[in-house]
C-alpha positions as CSV (number, residue, x, y, z in Angstrom):
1,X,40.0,78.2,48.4
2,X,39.4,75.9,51.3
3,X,38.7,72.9,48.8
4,X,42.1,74.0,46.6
5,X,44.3,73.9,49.5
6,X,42.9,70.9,50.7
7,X,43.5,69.0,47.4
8,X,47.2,70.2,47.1
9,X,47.8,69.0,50.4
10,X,46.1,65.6,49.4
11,X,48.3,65.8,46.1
12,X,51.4,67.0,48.1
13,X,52.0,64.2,50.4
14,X,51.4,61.3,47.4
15,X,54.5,60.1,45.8
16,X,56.2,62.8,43.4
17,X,59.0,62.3,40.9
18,X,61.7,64.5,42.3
19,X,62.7,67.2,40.5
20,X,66.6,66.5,40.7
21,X,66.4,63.8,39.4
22,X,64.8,61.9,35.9
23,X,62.0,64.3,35.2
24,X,62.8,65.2,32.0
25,X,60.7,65.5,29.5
26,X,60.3,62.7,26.8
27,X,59.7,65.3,24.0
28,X,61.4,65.8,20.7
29,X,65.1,65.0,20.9
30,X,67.4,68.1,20.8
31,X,69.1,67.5,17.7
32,X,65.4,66.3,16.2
33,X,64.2,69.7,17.2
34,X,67.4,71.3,15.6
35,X,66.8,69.7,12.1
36,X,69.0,66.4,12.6
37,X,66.5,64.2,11.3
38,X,68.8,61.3,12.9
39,X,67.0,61.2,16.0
40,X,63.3,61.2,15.7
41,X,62.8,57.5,16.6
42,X,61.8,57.6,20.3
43,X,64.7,55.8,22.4
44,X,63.3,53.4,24.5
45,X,64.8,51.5,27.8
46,X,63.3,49.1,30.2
47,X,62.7,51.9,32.7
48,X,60.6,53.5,30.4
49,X,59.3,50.8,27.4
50,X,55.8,50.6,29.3
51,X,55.1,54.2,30.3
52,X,55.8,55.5,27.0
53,X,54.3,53.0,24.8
54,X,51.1,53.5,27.3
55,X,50.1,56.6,27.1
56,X,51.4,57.5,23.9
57,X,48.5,59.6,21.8
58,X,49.6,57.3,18.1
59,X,47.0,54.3,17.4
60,X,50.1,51.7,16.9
61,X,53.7,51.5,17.2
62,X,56.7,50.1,15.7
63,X,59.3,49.1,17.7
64,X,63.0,48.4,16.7
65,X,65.0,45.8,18.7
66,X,69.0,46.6,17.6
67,X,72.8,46.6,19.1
68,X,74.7,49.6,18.5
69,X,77.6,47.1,17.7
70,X,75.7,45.4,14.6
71,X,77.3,47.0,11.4
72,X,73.5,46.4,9.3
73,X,71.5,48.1,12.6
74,X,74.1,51.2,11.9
75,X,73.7,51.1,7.9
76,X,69.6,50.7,8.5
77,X,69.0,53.6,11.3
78,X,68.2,56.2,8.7
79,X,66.8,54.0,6.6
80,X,64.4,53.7,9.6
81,X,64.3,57.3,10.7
82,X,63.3,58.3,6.8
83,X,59.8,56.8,8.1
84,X,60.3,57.9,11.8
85,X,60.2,61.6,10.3
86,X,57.0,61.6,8.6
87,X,55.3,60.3,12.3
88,X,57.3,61.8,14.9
89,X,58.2,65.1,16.3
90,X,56.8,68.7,15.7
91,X,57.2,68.4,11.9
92,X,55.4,65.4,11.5
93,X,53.2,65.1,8.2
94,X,51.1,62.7,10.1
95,X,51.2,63.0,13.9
96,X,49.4,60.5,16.6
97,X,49.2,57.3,13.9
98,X,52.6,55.6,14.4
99,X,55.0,56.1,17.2
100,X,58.7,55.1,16.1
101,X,60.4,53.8,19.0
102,X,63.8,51.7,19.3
103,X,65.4,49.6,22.3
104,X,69.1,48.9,21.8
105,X,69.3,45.3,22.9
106,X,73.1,45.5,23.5
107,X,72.4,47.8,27.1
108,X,72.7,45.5,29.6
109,X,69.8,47.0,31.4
110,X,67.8,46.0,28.1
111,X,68.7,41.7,28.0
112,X,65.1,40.5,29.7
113,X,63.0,43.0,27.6
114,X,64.7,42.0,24.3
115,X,64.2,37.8,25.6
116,X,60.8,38.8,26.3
117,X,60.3,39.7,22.8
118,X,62.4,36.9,21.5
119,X,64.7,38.8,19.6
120,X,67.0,36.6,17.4
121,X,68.5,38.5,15.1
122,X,69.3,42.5,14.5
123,X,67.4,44.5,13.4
124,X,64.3,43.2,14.8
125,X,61.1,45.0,13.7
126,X,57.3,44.8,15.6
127,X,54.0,46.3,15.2
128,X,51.1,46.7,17.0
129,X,48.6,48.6,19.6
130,X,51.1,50.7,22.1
131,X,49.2,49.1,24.6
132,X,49.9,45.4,23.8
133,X,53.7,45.8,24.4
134,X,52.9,47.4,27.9
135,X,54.6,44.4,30.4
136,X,54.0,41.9,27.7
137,X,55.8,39.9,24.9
138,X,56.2,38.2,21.5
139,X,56.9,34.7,21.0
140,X,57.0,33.2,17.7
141,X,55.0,30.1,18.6
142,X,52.3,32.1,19.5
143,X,49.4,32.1,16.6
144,X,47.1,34.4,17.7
145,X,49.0,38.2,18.5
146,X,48.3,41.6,18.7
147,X,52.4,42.2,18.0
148,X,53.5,41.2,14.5
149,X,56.9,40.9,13.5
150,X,57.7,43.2,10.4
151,X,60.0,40.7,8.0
152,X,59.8,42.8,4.4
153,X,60.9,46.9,6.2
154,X,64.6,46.5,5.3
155,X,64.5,49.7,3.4
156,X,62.0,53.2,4.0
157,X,60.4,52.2,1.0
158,X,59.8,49.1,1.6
159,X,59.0,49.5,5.4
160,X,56.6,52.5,4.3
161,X,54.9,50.0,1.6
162,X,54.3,47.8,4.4
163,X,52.5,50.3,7.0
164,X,49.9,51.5,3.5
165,X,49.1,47.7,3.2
166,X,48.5,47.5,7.1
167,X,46.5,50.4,7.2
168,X,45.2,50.8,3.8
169,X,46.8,54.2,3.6
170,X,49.3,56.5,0.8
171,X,51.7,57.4,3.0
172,X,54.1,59.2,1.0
173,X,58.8,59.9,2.3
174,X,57.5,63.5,0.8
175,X,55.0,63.9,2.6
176,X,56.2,67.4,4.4
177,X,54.0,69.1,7.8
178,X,50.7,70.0,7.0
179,X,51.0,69.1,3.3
180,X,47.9,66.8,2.9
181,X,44.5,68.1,4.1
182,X,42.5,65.3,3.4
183,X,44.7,63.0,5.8
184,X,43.3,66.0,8.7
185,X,40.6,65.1,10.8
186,X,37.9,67.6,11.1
187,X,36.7,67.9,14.9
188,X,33.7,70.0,13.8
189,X,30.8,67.9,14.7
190,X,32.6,64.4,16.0
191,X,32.4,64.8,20.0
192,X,34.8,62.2,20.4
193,X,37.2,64.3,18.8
194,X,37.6,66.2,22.4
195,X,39.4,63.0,23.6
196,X,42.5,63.3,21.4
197,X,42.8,66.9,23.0
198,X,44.1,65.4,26.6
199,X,47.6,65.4,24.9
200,X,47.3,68.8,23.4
201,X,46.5,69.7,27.1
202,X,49.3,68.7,28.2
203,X,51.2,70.1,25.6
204,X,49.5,73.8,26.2
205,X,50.2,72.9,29.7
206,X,54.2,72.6,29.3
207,X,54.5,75.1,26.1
208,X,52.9,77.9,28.8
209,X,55.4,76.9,31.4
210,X,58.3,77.1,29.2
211,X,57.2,80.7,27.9
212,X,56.7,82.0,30.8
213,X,60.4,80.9,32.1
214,X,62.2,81.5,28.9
215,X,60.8,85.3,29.5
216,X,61.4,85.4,33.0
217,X,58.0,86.4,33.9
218,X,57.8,85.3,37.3
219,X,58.3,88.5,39.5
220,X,57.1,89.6,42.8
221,X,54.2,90.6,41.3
222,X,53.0,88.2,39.4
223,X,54.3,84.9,41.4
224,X,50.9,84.9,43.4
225,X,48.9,84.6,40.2
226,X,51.2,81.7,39.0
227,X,51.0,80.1,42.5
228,X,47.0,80.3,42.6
229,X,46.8,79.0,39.0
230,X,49.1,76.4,39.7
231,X,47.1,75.6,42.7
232,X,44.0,75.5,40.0
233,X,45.8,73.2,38.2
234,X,46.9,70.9,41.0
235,X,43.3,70.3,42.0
236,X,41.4,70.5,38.4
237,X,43.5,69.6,35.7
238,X,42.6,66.7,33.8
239,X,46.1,65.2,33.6
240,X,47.2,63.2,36.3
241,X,50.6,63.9,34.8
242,X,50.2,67.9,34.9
243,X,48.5,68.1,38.6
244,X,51.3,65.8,40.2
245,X,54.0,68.5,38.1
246,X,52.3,71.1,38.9
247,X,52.4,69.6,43.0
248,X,56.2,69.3,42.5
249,X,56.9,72.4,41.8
250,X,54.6,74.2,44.4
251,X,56.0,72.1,47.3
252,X,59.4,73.9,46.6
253,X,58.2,77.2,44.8
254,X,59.4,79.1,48.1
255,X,62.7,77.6,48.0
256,X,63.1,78.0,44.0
257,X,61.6,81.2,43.9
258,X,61.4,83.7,47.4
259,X,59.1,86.3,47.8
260,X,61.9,88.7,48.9
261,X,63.4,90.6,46.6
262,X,67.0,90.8,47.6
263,X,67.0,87.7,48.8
264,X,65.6,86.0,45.5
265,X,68.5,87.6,43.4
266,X,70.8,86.5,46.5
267,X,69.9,83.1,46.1
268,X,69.5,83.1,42.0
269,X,72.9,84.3,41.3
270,X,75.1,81.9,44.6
271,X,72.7,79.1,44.0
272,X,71.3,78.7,41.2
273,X,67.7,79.6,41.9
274,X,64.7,81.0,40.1
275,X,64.0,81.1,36.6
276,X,66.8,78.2,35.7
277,X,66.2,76.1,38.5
278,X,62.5,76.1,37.9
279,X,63.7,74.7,34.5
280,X,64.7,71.5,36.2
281,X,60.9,70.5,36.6
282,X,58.5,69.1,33.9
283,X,55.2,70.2,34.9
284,X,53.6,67.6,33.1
285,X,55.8,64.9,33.2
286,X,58.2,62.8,31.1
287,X,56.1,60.3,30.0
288,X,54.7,61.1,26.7
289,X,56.7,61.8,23.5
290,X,55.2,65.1,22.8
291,X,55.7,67.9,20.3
292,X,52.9,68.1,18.0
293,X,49.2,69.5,17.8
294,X,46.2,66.4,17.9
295,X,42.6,67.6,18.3
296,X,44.4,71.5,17.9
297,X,46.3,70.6,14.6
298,X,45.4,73.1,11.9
299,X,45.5,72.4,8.1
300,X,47.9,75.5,8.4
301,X,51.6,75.3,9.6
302,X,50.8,78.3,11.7
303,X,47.1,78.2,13.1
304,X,45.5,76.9,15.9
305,X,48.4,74.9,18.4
306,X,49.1,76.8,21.2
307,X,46.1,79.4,21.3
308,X,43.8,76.2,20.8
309,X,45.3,74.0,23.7
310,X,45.2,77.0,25.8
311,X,41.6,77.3,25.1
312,X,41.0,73.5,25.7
313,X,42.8,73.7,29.5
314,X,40.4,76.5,31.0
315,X,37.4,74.9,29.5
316,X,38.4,71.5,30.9
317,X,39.7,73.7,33.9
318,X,36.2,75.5,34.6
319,X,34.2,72.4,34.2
320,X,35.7,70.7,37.2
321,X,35.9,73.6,39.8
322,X,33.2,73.4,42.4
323,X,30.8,76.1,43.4
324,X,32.9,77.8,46.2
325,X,35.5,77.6,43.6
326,X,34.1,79.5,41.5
327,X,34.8,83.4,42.3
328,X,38.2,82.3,42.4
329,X,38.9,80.3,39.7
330,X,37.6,83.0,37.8
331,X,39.8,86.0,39.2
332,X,42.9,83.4,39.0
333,X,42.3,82.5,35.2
334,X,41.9,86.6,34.1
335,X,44.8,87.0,36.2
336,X,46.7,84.8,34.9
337,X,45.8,85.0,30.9
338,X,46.5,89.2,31.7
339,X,50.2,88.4,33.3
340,X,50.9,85.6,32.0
341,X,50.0,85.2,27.9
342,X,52.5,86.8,26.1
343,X,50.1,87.5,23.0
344,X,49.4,91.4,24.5
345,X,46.2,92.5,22.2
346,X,44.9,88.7,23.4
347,X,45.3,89.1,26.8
348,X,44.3,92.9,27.0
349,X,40.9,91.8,25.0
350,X,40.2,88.8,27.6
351,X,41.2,91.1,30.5
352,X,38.9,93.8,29.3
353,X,36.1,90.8,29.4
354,X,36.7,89.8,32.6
355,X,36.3,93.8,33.5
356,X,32.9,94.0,32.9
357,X,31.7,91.1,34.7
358,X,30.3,93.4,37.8
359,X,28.8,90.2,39.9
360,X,30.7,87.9,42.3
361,X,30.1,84.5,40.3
362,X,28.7,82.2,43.1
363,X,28.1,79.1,41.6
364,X,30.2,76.9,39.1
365,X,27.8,76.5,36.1
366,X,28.1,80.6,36.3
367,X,32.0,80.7,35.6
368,X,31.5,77.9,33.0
369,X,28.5,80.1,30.9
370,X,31.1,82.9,31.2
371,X,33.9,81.2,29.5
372,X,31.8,79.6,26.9
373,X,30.6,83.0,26.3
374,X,33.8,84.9,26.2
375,X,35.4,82.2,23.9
376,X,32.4,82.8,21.2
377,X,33.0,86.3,21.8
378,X,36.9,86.2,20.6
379,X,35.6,83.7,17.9
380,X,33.2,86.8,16.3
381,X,36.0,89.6,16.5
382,X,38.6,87.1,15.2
383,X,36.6,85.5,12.3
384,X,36.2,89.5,10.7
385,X,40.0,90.0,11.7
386,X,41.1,87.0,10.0
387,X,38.5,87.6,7.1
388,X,40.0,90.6,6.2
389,X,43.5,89.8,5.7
390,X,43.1,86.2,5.3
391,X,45.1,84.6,8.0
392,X,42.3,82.4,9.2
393,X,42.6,78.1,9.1
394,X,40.5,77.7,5.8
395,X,39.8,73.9,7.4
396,X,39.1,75.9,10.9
397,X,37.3,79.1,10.4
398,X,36.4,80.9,13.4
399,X,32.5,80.4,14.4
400,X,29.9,80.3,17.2
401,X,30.4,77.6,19.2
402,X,29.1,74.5,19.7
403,X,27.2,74.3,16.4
404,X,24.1,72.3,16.2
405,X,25.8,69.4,14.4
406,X,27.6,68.8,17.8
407,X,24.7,70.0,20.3
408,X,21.1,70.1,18.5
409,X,19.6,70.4,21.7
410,X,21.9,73.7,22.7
411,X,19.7,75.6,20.7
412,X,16.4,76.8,21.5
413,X,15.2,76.9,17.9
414,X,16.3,75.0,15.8
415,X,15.6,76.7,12.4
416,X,17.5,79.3,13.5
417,X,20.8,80.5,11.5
418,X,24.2,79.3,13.5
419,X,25.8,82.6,12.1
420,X,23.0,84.7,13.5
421,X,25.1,87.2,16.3
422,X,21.6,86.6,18.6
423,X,21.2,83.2,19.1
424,X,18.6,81.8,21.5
425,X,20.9,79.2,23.5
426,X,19.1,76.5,26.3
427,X,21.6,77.6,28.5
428,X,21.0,74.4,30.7
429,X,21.9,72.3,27.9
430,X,25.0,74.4,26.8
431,X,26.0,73.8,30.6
432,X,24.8,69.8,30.6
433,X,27.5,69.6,27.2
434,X,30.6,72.0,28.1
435,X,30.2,69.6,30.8
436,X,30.4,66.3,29.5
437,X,33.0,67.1,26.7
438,X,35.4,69.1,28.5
439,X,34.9,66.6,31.4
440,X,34.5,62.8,31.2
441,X,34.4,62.8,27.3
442,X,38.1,64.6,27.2
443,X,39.8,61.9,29.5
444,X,38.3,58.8,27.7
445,X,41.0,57.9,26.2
446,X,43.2,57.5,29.1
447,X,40.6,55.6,31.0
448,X,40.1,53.0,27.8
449,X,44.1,52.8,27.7
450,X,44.3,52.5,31.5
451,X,41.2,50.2,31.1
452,X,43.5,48.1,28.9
453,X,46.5,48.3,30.5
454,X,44.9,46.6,33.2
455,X,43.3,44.0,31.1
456,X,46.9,43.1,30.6
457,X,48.2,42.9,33.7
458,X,45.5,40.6,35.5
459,X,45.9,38.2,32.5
460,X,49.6,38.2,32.6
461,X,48.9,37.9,36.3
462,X,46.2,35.2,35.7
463,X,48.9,33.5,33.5
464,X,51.8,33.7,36.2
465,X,49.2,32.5,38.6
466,X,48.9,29.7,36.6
467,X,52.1,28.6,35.7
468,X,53.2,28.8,39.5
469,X,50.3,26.5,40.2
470,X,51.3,24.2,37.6
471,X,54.9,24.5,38.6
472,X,54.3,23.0,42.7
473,X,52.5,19.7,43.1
474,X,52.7,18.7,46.4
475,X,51.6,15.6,47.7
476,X,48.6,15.3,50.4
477,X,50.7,13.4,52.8
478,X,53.6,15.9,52.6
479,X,51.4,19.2,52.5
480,X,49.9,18.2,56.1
481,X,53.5,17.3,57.3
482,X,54.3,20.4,56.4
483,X,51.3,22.7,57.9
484,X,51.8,20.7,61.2
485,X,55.7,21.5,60.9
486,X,54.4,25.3,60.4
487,X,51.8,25.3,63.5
488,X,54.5,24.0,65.5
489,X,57.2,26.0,64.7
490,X,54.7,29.2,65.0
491,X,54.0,28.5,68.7
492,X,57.8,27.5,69.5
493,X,58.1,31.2,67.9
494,X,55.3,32.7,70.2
495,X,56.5,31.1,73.2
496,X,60.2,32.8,72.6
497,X,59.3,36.1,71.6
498,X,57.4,36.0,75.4
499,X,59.9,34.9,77.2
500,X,62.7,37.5,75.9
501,X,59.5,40.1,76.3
502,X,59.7,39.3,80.2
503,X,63.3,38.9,80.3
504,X,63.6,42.6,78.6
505,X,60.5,43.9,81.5
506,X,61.6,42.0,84.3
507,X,63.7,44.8,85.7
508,X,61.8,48.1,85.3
509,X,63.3,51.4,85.3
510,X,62.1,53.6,88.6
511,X,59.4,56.5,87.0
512,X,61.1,59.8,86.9
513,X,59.2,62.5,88.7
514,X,57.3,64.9,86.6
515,X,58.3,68.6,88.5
C-alpha cells in the first residue's frame, strides 16, 4: 500500500491536464457515432497535429490541407469521408491502417502548419508514417520524403485506387465492419501481436469508466474499491495517458464525489457534483482517436472488445505490481470486477474464484499464476457455453492459454495435447512469459514511436542548429571586441548590484525580542 501511495503522490504533483478545461476525448465525433458519416475524418489543429498523428495506433495517415471557404474543398469532403469511413471510427471495416485526418488551413491558428507543409492550392492531400508529420514538413524540392503528396484522390474511387496501389491491398467503398476475415489478423501465435493491445487498453480503460458513470455506480459503498483500483491504476497501468487520468481524477475525487451521504446529494444537486462532474474527466486522455477494437477485434461484430481489453488491463496490471503489492492488488481487482462489471453471471463467477483462494498471496509471481489461472478457467466453462449455442468467435475460439505455438517452453511436455484439462505447466516459464508480454512486449510500440519521435526532433534540432550556425558569421576581430565588451560590462554589473546591496543593509532594523 505504502509503495501505491507513494507513486500517486509522485504522479500527483507532475503536471496534469486540468479537468475544466481541454480534456476531452479525441474519440469518434458525435454525429460520426450517431450515423452521420460526414464527420469521420479526424479534425486536426496545430494544438493537436503532433499528439494525435503520434500516438495514433494506424501504420500511415492521410492528411487533408483545405479552407472551409473553397467551393471544390466543400464539394470534395464526402468524396473524402466515403474513404474516411471504411478506416475510422467504431464501424470501421479496417481499423488501425489509415488514420483520416484534416487541418482547415483558413483557421488562423492553422497559417505556419499549412506553410510548413507548403500547401499551394486546396485541397491538398499527403501520406505517410503518422510519425513523420510529428513537428516536421513537406517541401516540394525535397527528393527524398517520407510524406508524399497524393495528386490522382480527387474522387473515393480514385483516392481508394491509390491507397491499393500504395499498399498492394483490395480495399473495397463496400467494405462494411467486420465483413472480410481474411483482412483480420490472427493474434494466436504472433507475440508481437500484444503490442497493438496498448490502445485497446486504453480503450477498456475509458469504456469501464464511462459504464460505471452512465450507471451511477459509484456509492458509498463501493467508492473505496474504485479509489483503490484507481490507485492500482495510477501506479501500474501501462498507459502513461491512463495513470496521469486516472491521477486527475483522484486528486479531486473528494471534492467531485464526498463520502457523506447527505452531503454528496447536497453538493450533486447545488453544484453540479458526482456522477456528471466526474464526466468532465478523460481518464485516459484526449490524445488518441479511439473507438475501435486492435489486438481484441473479433471476426464477429459482437465478440471479444470490451471483455477482451478488460482481460488485457489486469494482466498487464498484475505483471507490474510488486511483492508487497500483491495481497492488495489482488483483493482490489475481485473487488472491483464484483462491484464494478456490469456483466452479473461474469462477475459472480470471477468473485466466486477469488473466494476460494484461502492464502494471503505474498509475493507477486503468486497474484500473476492466479490470474493466468483464473482466465484459463473462464476460457474452459465458456468454450462448452459458447459451443452449445454457438455464440463463440469462429476466428477466436475459447482455449487454454498460452498455447505452445506462443510459449513451447510453458509446457513441461511437449507431446502433450493443448486441449488436455491437466496440463503439466513450467510454471516458472508461464511466469518468465506473462511477464514479458503483458510487460515490456505490450508497450513496444509506444517506445519505437516515442523512439522515433525523438529521432525527429534532434534532427530537426540538428538542422536548426545548423542553419543558425550558417546564419551568424562573425569576424575574429569583432567576436573578441565583443566578449571584452561582455566581461566589462559583467563586472560594471557586479560592482552595482553591491553597492545597492549595502545601500539596502546599511541601516539595519533593531531585532525584535523573542518573549
Amino acid at each position: 500500500m505504502s509503495s501505491l501511495l507513494t507513486s500517486l503522490l509522485l504522479l500527483s504533483t507532475l503536471t496534469l491536464i486540468s479537468a475544466s478545461g481541454s480534456r476531452s476525448i479525441l474519440r469518434v465525433n458525435p454525429a460520426a457515432a450517431a450515423g452521420d458519416a460526414t464527420d469521420l475524418a479526424v479534425d486536426l489543429n496545430v494544438t493537436n497535429f503532433d499528439s494525435v498523428l503520434k500516438d495514433t495506433p494506424a501504420s500511415y495517415a492521410i492528411v487533408e490541407f483545405f479552407a472551409h471557404w473553397c467551393p471544390a474543398c466543400r464539394n470534395y469532403k464526402p468524396q473524402y469521408e466515403k474513404v474516411a469511413r471504411i478506416f475510422n471510427g467504431p464501424n470501421a471495416a479496417h481499423p488501425g491502417i489509415i488514420l483520416m485526418a484534416r487541418v482547415d488551413c483558413a483557421n488562423k491558428i492553422n497559417v505556419k502548419l499549412c506553410d510548413k507543409f507548403s500547401v499551394t492550392h486546396y485541397p491538398a492531400l499527403y501520406w505517410g508514417p503518422p510519425h513523420k508529420f510529428v513537428g516536421g514538413g513537406w517541401d516540394e524540392k525535397t527528393e527524398k520524403s517520407d510524406i508524399r503528396p497524393i495528386n490522382d484522390g480527387r474522387t473515393a474511387d480514385r483516392l481508394l485506387k491509390w491507397i491499393n496501389t500504395q499498399l498492394g491491398s483490395s480495399y473495397n467503398l463496400e467494405d462494411e465492419k467486420y465483413g472480410n476475415e481474411h483482412h483480420l489478423h490472427s493474434n494466436v501465435s504472433d507475440r508481437g501481436q500484444i503490442a497493438h493491445a496498448v490502445y485497446d487498453v486504453e480503450e477498456a480503460t475509458s469504456m469501464a469508466f464511462d459504464i460505471i458513470l452512465k450507471h451511477k455506480m459509484i456509492k458509498p459503498d463501493t467508492r473505496a474499491t474504485l479509489i483503490k483500483f484507481m490507485q492500482l491504476m495510477v501506479s501500474h497501468h501501462p498507459s502513461m495517458r491512463c495513470r496521469r487520468g486516472s491521477a486527475d481524477i483522484l486528486v479531486n475525487f473528494d471534492d467531485l464525489y464526498p463520502s457523506n451521504k447527505w452531503l454528496e446529494n447536497k453538493h450533486e444537486h447545488e453544484n453540479g457534483t458526482g456522477h456528471g462532474a466526474l464526466g468532465k474527466f478523460e481518464i485516459c486522455g484526449k490524445e488518441v482517436p479511439r473507438g475501435y477494437w486492435m489486438f481484441c477485434r473479433g471476426s464477429k461484430n459482437d465478440t471479444r472488445g470490451f471483455s477482451c481489453g478488460l482481460w488485457v488491463l489486469l494482466h498487464s496490471l498484475s505483471v507490474r505490481v510488486e511483492d508487497g503489492e500483491s495481497q492488495l492488488a489482488f483483493t482490489t481487482t475481485c473487488d472491483f470486477v464484483h462491484q464494478f462489471f456490469i456483466c452479473e453471471e461474469c462477475s459472480q463467477h470471477f468473485y466466486n474464484m477469488c473466494s476460494r483462494v484461502s492464502t494471503p498471496f505474498s509475493s507477486a509471481r503468486d497474484f500473476v499464476l492466479w490470474l493466468w489461472t483464473a482466465h484459463n478457467e473462464v476460457n474452459q466453462r465458456l468454450k462448452k457455453t459458447e459451443a452449445s449455442l454457438g455464440t463463440g468467435d469462429p476466428k477466436f475460439p475459447k482455449s487454454i492459454w498460452p498455447s505452445k505455438q506462443l510459449c513451447p517452453t510453458c509446457y513441461t511436455n511437449h507431446n502433450q495435447n493443448e486441449e488436455s484439462s491437466s496440463i503439466d505447466w513450467d510454471r516458472d516459464e508461464v511466469f518468465k512469459f506473462l511477464g514479458i508480454y503483458y510487460g515490456k512486449t505490450l508497450v513496444s510500440l509506444y517506445k519505437e514511436k516515442d523512439k522515433a519521435h525523438n529521432q525527429i526532433k534532434n534532427s530537426a534540432a540538428s538542422e536548426e542548429l545548423l542553419q543558425s550556425t550558417n546564419a551568424l558569421v562573425v569576424p575574429v576581430g569583432a567576436a573578441l571586441a565583443i566578449a571584452v565588451a561582455s566581461c566589462l560590462f559583467g563586472a560594471l554589473a557586479c560592482f552595482w548590484r553591491s553597492q545597492q546591496k549595502n545601500r539596502k543593509y546599511f541601516h539595519k532594523p533593531p531585532l525584535l525580542k523573542i518573549v
